[in-house]
Short mmCIF file of C-alpha atoms in Angstrom, two decimals:
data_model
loop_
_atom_site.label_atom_id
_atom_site.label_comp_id
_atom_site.label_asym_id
_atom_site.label_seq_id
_atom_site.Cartn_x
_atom_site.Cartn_y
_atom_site.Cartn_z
CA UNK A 1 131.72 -16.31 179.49
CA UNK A 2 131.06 -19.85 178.94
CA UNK A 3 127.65 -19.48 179.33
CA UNK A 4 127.95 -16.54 177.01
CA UNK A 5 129.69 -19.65 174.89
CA UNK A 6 127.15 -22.17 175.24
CA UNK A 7 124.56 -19.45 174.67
CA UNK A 8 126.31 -18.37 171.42
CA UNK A 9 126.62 -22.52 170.57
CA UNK A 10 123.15 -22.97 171.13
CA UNK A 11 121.60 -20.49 169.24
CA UNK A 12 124.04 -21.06 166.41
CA UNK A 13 123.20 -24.56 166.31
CA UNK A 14 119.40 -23.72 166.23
CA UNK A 15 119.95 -21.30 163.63
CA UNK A 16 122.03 -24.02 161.84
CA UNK A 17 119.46 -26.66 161.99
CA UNK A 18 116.93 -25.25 158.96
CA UNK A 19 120.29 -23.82 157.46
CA UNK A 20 121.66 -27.81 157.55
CA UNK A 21 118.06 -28.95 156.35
CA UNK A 22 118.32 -26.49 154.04
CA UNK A 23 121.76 -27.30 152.78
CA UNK A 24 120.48 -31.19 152.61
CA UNK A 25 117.76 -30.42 150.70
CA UNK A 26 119.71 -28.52 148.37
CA UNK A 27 121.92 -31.00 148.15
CA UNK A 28 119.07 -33.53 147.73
CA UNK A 29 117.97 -31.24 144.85
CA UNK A 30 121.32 -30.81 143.75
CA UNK A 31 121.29 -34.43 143.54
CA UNK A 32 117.82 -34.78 142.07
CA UNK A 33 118.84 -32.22 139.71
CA UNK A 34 122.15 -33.54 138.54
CA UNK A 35 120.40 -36.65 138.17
CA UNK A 36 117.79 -35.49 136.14
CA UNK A 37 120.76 -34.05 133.61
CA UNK A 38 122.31 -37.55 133.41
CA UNK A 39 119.34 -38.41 132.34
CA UNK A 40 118.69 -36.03 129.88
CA UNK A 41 121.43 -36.00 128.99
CA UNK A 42 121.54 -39.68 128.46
CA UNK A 43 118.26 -39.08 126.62
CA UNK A 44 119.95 -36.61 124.01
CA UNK A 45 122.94 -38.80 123.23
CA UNK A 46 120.00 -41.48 122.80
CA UNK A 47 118.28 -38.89 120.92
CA UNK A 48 121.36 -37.94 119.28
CA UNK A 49 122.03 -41.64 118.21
CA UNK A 50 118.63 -42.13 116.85
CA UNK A 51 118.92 -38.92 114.87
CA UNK A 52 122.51 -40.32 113.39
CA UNK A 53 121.13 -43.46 112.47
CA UNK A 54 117.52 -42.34 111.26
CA UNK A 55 120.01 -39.28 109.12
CA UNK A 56 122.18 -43.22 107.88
CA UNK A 57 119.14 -44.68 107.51
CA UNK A 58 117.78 -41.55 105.42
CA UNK A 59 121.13 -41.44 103.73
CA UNK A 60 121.30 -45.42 102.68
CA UNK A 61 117.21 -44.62 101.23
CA UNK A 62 118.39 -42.12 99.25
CA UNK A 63 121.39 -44.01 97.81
CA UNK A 64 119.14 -46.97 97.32
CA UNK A 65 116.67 -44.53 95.83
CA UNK A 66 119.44 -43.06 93.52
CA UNK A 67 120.72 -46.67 92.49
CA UNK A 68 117.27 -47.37 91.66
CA UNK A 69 116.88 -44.43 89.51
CA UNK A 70 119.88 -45.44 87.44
CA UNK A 71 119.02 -49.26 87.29
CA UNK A 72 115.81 -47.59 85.98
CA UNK A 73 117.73 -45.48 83.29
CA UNK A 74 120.02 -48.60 82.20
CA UNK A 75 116.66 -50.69 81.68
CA UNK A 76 115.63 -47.65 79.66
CA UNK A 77 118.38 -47.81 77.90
CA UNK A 78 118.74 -51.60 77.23
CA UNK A 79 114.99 -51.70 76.41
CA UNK A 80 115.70 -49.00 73.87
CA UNK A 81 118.98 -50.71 72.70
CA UNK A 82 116.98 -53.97 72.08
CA UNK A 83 113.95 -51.87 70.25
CA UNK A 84 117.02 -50.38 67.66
CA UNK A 85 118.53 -53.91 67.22
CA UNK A 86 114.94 -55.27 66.77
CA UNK A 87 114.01 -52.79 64.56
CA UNK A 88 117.90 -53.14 62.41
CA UNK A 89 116.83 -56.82 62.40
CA UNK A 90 113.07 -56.62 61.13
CA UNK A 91 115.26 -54.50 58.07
CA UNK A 92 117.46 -57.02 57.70
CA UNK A 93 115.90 -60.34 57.67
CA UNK A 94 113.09 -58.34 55.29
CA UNK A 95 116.44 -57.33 53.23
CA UNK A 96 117.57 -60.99 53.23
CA UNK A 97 113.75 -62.01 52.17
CA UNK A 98 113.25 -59.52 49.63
CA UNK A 99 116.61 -58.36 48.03
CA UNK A 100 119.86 -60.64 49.04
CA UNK A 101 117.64 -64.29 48.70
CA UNK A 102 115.98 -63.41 45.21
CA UNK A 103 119.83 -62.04 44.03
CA UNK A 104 121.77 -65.50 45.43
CA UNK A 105 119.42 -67.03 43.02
CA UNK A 106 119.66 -65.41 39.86
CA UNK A 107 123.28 -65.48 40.95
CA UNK A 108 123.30 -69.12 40.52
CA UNK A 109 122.51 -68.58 36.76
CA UNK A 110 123.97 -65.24 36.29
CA UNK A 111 127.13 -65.29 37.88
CA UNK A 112 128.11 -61.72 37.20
CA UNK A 113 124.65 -61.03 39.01
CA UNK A 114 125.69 -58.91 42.83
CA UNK A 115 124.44 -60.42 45.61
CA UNK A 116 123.78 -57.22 48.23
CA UNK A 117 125.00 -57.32 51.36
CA UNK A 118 123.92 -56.40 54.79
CA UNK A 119 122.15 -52.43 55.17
CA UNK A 120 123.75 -51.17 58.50
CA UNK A 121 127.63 -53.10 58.04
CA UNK A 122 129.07 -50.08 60.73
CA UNK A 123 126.36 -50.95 63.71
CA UNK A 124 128.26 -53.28 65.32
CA UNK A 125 125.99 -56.68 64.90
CA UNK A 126 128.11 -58.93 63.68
CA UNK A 127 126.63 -61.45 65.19
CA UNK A 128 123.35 -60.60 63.42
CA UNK A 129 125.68 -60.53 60.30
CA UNK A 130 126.88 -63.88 60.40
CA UNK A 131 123.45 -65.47 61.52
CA UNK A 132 122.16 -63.85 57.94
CA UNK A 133 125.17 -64.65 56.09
CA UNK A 134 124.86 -68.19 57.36
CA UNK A 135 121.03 -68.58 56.45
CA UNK A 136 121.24 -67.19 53.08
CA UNK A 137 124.49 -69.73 52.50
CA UNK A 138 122.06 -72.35 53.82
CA UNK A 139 119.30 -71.08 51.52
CA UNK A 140 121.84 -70.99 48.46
CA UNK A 141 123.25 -74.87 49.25
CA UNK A 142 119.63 -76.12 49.63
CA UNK A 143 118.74 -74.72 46.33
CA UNK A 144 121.68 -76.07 44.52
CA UNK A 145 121.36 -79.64 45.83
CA UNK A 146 117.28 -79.27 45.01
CA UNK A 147 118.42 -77.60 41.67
CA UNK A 148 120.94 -80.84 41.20
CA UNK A 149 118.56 -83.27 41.76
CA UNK A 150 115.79 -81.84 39.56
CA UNK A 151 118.24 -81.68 37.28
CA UNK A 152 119.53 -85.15 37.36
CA UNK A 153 116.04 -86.54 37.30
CA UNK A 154 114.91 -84.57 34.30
CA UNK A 155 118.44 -85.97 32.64
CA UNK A 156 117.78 -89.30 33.60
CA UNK A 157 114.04 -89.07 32.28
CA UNK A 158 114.76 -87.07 28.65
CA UNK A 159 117.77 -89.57 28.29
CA UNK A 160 115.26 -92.78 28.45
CA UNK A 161 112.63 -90.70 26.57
CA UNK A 162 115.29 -89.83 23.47
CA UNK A 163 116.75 -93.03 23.81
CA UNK A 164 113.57 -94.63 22.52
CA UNK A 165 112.50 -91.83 20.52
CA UNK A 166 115.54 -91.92 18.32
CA UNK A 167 115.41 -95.73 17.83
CA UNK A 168 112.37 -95.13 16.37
CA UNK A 169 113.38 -92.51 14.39
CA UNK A 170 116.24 -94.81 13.04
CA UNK A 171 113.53 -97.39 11.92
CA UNK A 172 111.20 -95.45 10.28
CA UNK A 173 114.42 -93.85 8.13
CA UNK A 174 114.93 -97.28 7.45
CA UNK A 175 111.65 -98.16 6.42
CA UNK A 176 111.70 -94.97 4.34
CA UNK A 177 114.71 -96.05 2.37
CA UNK A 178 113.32 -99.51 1.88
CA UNK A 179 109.74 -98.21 0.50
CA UNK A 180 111.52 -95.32 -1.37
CA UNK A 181 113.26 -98.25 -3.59
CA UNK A 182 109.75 -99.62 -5.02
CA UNK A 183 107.64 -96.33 -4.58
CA UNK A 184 108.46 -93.11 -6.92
CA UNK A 185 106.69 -90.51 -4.44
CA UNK A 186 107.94 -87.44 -4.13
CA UNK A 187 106.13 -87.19 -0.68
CA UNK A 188 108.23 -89.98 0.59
CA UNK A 189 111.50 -87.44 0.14
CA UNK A 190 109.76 -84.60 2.01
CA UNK A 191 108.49 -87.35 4.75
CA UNK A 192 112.66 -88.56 5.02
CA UNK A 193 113.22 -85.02 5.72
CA UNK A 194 111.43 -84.55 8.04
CA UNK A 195 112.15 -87.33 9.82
CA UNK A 196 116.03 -86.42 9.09
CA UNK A 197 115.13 -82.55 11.41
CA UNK A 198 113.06 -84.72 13.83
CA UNK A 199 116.12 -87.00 14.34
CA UNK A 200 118.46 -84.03 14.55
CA UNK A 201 116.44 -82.61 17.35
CA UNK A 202 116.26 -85.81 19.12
CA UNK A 203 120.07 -85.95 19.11
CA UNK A 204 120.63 -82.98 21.00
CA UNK A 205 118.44 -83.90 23.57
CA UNK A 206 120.45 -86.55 23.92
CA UNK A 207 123.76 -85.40 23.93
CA UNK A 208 122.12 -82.58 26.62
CA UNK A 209 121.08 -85.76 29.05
CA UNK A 210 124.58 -86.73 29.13
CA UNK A 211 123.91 -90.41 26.38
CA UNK A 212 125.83 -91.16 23.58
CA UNK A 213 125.10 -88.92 20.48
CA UNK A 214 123.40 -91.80 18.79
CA UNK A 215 125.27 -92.55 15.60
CA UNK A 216 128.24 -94.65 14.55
CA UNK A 217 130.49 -94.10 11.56
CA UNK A 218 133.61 -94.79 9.54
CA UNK A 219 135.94 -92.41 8.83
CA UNK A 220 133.85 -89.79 6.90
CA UNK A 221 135.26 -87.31 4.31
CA UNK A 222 134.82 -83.95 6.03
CA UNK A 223 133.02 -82.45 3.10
CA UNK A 224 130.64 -84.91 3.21
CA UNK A 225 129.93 -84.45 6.76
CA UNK A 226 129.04 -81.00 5.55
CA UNK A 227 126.61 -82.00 3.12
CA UNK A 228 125.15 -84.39 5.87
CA UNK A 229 125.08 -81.26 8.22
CA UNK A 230 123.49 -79.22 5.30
CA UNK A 231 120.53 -81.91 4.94
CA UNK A 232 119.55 -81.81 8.30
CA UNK A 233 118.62 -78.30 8.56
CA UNK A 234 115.54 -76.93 7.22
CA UNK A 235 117.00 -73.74 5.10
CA UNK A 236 119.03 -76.11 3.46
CA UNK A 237 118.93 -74.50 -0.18
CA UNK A 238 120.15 -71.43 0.94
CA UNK A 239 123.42 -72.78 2.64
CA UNK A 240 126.43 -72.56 -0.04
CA UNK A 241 129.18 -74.92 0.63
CA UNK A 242 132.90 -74.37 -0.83
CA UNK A 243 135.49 -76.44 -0.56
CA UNK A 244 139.28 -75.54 -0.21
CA UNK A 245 141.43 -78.35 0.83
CA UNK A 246 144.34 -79.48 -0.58
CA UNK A 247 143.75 -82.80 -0.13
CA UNK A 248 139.94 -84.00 -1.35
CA UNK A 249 139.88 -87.29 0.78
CA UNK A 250 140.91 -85.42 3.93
CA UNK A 251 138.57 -87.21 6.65
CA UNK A 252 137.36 -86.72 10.08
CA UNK A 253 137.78 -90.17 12.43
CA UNK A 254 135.42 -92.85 13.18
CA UNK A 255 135.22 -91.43 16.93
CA UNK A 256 134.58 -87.96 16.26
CA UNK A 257 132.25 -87.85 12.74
CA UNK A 258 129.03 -87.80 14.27
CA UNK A 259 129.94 -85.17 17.16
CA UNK A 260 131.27 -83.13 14.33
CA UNK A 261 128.22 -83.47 12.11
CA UNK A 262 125.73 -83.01 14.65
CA UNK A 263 128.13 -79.41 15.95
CA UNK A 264 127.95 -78.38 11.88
CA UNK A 265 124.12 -79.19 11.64
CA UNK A 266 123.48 -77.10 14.93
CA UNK A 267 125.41 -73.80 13.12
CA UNK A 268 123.86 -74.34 10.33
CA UNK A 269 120.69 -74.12 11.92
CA UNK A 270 121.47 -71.43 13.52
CA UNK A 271 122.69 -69.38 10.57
CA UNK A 272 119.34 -70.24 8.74
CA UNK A 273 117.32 -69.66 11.70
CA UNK A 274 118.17 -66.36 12.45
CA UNK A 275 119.04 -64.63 9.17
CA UNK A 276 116.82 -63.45 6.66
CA UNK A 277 114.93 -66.04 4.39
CA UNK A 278 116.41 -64.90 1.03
CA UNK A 279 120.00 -64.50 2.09
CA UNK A 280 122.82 -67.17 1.91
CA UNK A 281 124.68 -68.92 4.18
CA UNK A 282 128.39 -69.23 3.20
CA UNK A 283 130.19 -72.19 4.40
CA UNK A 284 133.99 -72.36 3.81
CA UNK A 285 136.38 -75.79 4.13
CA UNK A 286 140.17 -74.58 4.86
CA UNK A 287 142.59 -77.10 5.83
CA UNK A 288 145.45 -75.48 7.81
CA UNK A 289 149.31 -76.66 8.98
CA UNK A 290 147.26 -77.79 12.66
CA UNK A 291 143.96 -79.02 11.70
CA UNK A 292 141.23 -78.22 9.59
CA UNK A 293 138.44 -75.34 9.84
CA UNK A 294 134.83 -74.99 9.20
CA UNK A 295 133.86 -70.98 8.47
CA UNK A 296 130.33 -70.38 8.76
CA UNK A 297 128.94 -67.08 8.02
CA UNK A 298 125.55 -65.49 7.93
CA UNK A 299 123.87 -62.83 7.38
CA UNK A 300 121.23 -62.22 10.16
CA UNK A 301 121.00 -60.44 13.24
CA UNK A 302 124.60 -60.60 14.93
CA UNK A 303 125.21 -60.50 18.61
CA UNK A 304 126.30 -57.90 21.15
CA UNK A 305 129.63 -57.83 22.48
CA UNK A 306 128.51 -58.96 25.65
CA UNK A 307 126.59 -61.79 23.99
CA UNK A 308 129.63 -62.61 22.07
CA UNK A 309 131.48 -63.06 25.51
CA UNK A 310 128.58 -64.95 26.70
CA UNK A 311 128.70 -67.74 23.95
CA UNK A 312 132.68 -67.82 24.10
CA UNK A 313 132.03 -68.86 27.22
CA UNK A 314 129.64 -71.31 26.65
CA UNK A 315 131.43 -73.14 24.05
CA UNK A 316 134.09 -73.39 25.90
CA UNK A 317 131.95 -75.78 27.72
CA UNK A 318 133.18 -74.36 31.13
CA UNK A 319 129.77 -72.73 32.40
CA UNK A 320 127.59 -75.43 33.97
CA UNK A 321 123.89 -75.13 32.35
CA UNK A 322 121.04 -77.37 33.76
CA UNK A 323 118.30 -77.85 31.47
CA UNK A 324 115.72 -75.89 33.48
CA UNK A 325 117.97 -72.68 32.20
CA UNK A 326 117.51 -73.99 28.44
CA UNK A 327 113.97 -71.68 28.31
CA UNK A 328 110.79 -72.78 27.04
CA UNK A 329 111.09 -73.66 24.30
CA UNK A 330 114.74 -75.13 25.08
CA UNK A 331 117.15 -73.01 23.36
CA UNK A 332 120.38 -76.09 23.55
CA UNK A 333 122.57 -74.47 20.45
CA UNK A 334 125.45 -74.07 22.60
CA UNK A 335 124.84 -76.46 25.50
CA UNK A 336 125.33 -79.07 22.55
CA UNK A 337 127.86 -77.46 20.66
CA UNK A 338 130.08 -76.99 24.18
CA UNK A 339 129.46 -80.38 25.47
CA UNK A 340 130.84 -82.30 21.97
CA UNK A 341 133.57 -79.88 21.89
CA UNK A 342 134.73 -81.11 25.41
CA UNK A 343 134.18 -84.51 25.11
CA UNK A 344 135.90 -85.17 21.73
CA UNK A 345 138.41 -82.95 21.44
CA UNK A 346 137.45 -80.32 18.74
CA UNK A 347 136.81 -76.42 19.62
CA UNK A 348 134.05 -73.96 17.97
CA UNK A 349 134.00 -69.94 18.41
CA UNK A 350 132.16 -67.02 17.39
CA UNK A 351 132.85 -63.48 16.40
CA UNK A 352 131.01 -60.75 13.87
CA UNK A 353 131.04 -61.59 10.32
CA UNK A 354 132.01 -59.19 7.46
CA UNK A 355 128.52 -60.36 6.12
CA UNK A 356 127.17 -58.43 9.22
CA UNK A 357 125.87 -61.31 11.11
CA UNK A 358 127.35 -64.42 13.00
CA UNK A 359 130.59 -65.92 11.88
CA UNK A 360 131.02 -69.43 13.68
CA UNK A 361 134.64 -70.99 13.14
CA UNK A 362 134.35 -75.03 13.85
CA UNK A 363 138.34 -76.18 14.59
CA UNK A 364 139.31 -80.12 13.80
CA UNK A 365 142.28 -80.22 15.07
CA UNK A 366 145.11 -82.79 13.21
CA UNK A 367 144.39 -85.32 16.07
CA UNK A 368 140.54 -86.43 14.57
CA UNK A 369 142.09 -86.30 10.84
CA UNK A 370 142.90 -88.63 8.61
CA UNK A 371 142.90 -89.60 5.12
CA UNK A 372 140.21 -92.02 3.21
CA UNK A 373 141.08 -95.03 1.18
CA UNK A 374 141.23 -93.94 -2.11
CA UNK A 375 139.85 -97.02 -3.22
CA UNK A 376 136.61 -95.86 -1.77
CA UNK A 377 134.82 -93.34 -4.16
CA UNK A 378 133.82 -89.89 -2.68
CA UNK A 379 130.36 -89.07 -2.71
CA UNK A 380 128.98 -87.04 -5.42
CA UNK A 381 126.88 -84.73 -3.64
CA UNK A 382 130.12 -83.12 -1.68
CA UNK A 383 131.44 -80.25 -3.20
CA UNK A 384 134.95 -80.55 -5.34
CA UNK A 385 137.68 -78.61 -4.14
CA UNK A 386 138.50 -75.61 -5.37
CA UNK A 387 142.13 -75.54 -7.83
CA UNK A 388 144.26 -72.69 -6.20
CA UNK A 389 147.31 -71.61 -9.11
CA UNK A 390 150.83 -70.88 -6.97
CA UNK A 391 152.27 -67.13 -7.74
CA UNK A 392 154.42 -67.49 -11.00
CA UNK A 393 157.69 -65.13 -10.91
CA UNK A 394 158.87 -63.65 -14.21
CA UNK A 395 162.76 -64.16 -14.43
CA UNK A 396 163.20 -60.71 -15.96
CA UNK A 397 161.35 -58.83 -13.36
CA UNK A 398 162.96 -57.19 -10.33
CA UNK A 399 159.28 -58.08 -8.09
CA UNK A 400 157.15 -61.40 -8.00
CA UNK A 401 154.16 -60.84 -10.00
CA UNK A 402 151.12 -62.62 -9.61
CA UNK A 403 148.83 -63.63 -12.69
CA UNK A 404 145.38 -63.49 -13.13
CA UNK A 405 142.97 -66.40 -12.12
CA UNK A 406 139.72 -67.59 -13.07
CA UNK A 407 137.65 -66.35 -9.78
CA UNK A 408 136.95 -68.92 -6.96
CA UNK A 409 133.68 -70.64 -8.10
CA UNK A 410 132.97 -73.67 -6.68
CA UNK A 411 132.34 -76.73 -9.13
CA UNK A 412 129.37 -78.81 -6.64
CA UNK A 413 126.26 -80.08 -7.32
CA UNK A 414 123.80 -77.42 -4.89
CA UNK A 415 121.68 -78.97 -2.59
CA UNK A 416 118.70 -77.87 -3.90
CA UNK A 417 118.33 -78.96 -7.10
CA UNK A 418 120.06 -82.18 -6.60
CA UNK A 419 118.17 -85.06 -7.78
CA UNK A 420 116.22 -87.21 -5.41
CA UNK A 421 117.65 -89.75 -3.38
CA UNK A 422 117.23 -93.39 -4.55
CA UNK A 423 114.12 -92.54 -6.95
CA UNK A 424 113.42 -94.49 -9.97
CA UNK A 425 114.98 -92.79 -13.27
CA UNK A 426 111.45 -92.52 -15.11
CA UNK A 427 110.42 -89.26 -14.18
CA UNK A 428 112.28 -85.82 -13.69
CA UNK A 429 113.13 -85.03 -10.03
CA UNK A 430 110.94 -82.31 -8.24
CA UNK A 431 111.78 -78.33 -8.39
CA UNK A 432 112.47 -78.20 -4.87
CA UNK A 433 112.97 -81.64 -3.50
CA UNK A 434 114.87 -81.65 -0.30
CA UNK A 435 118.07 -82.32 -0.21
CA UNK A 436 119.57 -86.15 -0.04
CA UNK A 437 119.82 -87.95 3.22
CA UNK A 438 120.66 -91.05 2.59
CA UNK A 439 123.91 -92.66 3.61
CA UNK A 440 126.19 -90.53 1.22
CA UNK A 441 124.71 -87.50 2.65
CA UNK A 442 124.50 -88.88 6.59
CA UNK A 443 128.05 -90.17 6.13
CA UNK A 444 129.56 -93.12 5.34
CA UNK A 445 128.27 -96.56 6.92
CA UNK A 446 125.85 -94.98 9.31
CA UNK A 447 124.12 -97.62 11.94
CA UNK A 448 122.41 -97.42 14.48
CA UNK A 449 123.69 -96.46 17.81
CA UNK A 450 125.33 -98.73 20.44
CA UNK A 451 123.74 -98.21 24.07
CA UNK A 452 123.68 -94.58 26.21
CA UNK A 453 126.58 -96.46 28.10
CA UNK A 454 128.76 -97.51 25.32
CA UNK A 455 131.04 -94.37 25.81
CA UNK A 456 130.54 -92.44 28.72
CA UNK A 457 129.05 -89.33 28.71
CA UNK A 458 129.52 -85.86 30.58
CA UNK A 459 126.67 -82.94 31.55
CA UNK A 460 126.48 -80.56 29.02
CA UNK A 461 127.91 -77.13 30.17
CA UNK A 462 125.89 -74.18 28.36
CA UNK A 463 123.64 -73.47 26.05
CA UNK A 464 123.88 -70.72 23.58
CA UNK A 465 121.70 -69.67 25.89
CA UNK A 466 118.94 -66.41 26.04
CA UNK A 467 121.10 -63.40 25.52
CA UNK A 468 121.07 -64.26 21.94
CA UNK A 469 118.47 -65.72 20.12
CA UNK A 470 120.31 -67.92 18.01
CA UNK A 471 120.08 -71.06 18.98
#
């Protein structure tokens, strides 16, 4: 039985040595096999890894990608942003250049001129705005200084040049008066007035270059000063003076007769100038409760309400004029006119006459009045003033009633026919000599003037300038 055992043992453990080999080899395999997984497996997480990073690093390309795009699309954008505001600023700087620039100017002369103002004001470039509102303000400032000193240096030349000029003037009237005295020429009258319109001219100039208006008198009678302002204008015969005041030797002072005969002879001018060669020119004295008037009236052209305005303006001497805006030829009416006004104290205005042209109304206020000696005699070239009868009441009626008057003809010698100044009594005086200018005519104790700095002066404001030609 044991042997049975042993025999059973024995061939058991030879059949269990290939099965043992066989279970160590599968166990080696098993081994080989699991190891093998590990590693593949190992390998597929590794895989796996690489695959989550390459799909990160796939992911972070395309977000770089897409941030690229829009960067991209915003440079598109700014670049196109910068072409519109290039584009709105070519407009605008060729806006400034051609329209707002050339408008600023004539602004400076024509105040009621508009100045345009940026094209696009809703695009949002302010800052564009102000850079162009701060170059044409720079533009307008450099042409008013520029303007200012051209200006000054053309004043400070035409004063020096009428300065001289009107010395001269002065000596050859005085020359003309001396010769006039021992010569009986008729020609010598014509020559004096000429030399009287040449002097006139040279006047304003100076009074528009800021000197001294050139002349210095005595208290004049203000109808003489008219007759001097009537012989200083060329259309002198047709300029009809009459004379109202209530008091004959009613005077305009020392300080003020010259401005106020140079201000008549520059209306007068006027009035002849521009009206039509065989109408009149009707010049009225009042004397009022305040002052005195002067009523010019013509018959020419008349002005525009707008023009009217205009010259308002201008003799109220507030506009500023330089004399590069006088025109060519220099049209100084007003500018003249306005400055004496200001600087002495006296006003002038202008409306439509009933005669259908110009009516100019020259006010002396009480201040620059006064009364003459009466031991001086008047001259007898100024007009006599007209006798005015007072109402005259009936005690028996219930009403006031008024009687009839002779009509209002004034008793003066006319300019025209007057006889000439200073000539010898031997032979008759011409048909149409021109009208006196000696000192009764030019005012009472003329002389010559003291130097531009005697009194000082003020820029002339405006001209009666080009809206209306009558200058």
């Amino acid at each position: 039985m044991v042997e049975i055992v042993l025999a059973l043992l024995a061939g058991a453990a030879l059949t269990a040595g290939p099965l043992l080999w066989s279970v160590r080899r599968a166990v080696r395999t098993a081994r080989a096999a699991n190891r093998r997984a590990a590693e593949t497996d190992n390998r597929a997480q590794g895989a796996e890894v690489r695959a989550r990073a390459a799909e990160n690093r796939a992911r972070t390309g395309e977000e770089r990608a897409r941030a690229a795009e829009a960067r991209a699309h915003a440079a598109e954008a700014r670049h196109t942003l910068a072409e519109a505001r290039l584009t709105a600023a070519a407009r605008e700087f060729t806006h400034l250049a051609h329209e707002r620039l050339p408008a600023a100017a004539t602004a400076l002369t024509h105040p009621r001129t508009p100045v345009p103002g940026p094209l696009d004001t809703a695009g949002g470039n302010e800052e564009l705005h102000r850079a162009l509102d701060a170059v044409l303000t720079a533009a307008v400032r450099a042409a008013l200084a520029e303007r200012e000193r051209t200006d000054a240096a053309a004043r400070a030349a035409l004063r020096g040049a009428a300065s001289k000029i009107q010395a001269l003037l002065i000596q050859v009237r005085s020359l003309l008066e001396e010769v006039q005295l021992s010569v009986d020429d008729p020609r010598l009258l014509a020559l004096d007035f000429r030399n009287e319109l040449t002097l006139r001219r040279v006047q304003s100039l100076a009074v528009l270059s800021g000197a001294w208006p050139g002349m210095t008198r005595e208290d004049s009678p203000l109808a003489e000063l008219c007759v001097g302002a009537q012989s200083r204008v060329a259309g002198y015969a047709r300029i009809e003076i009459t004379n109202h005041l209530r008091e004959p030797r009613l005077a305009v002072a020392a300080r003020a007769a010259e401005p106020v005969a140079i201000a008549l002879a520059e209306i007068l001018g006027n009035a002849t100038a521009y009206s039509h060669p065989e109408t009149r020119v009707v010049v009225a004295i009042e004397q009022g409760s305040s002052g005195a008037l002067v009523v010019v009236d013509d018959m020419g052209v008349g002005m525009e309400p707008d023009q009217l305005e205009r010259a308002g303006d201008l003799l109220d001497g507030q506009a500023e004029v330089l004399l590069t805006e006088l025109g060519d030829p220099p049209q100084a009416g007003f500018a003249v006119i306005g400055l004496l006004c200001r600087q002495f104290g006296f006003g002038c205005r202008v409306e439509p006459s009933p005669y259908g042209g110009v009516r100019a109304i020259l006010r002396l206020p009480a201040e620059l009045l006064t009364l003459t000696d009466p031991a001086n005699p008047l001259s007898a070239l100024a007009p006599r003033p007209i006798t005015q009868s007072a109402p005259v009441f009936d005690a028996g009626d219930a009403l006031p009633t008024r009687k009839r008057r002779t009509p209002r003809v004034p008793q003066q010698d006319a300019p025209s026919p007057s006889p000439p100044r200073r000539a010898p009594p031997r032979r008759p005086p011409p048909r149409r000599a021109p009208p006196p200018t000696g000192p009764a005519a030019r005012g009472r104790h003329s002389s010559p003037a003291p130097p531009p700095d005697a009194v000082p002066s003020t820029a002339p404001r405006a001209p009666r300038g080009p809206p209306h030609p009558k200058e």
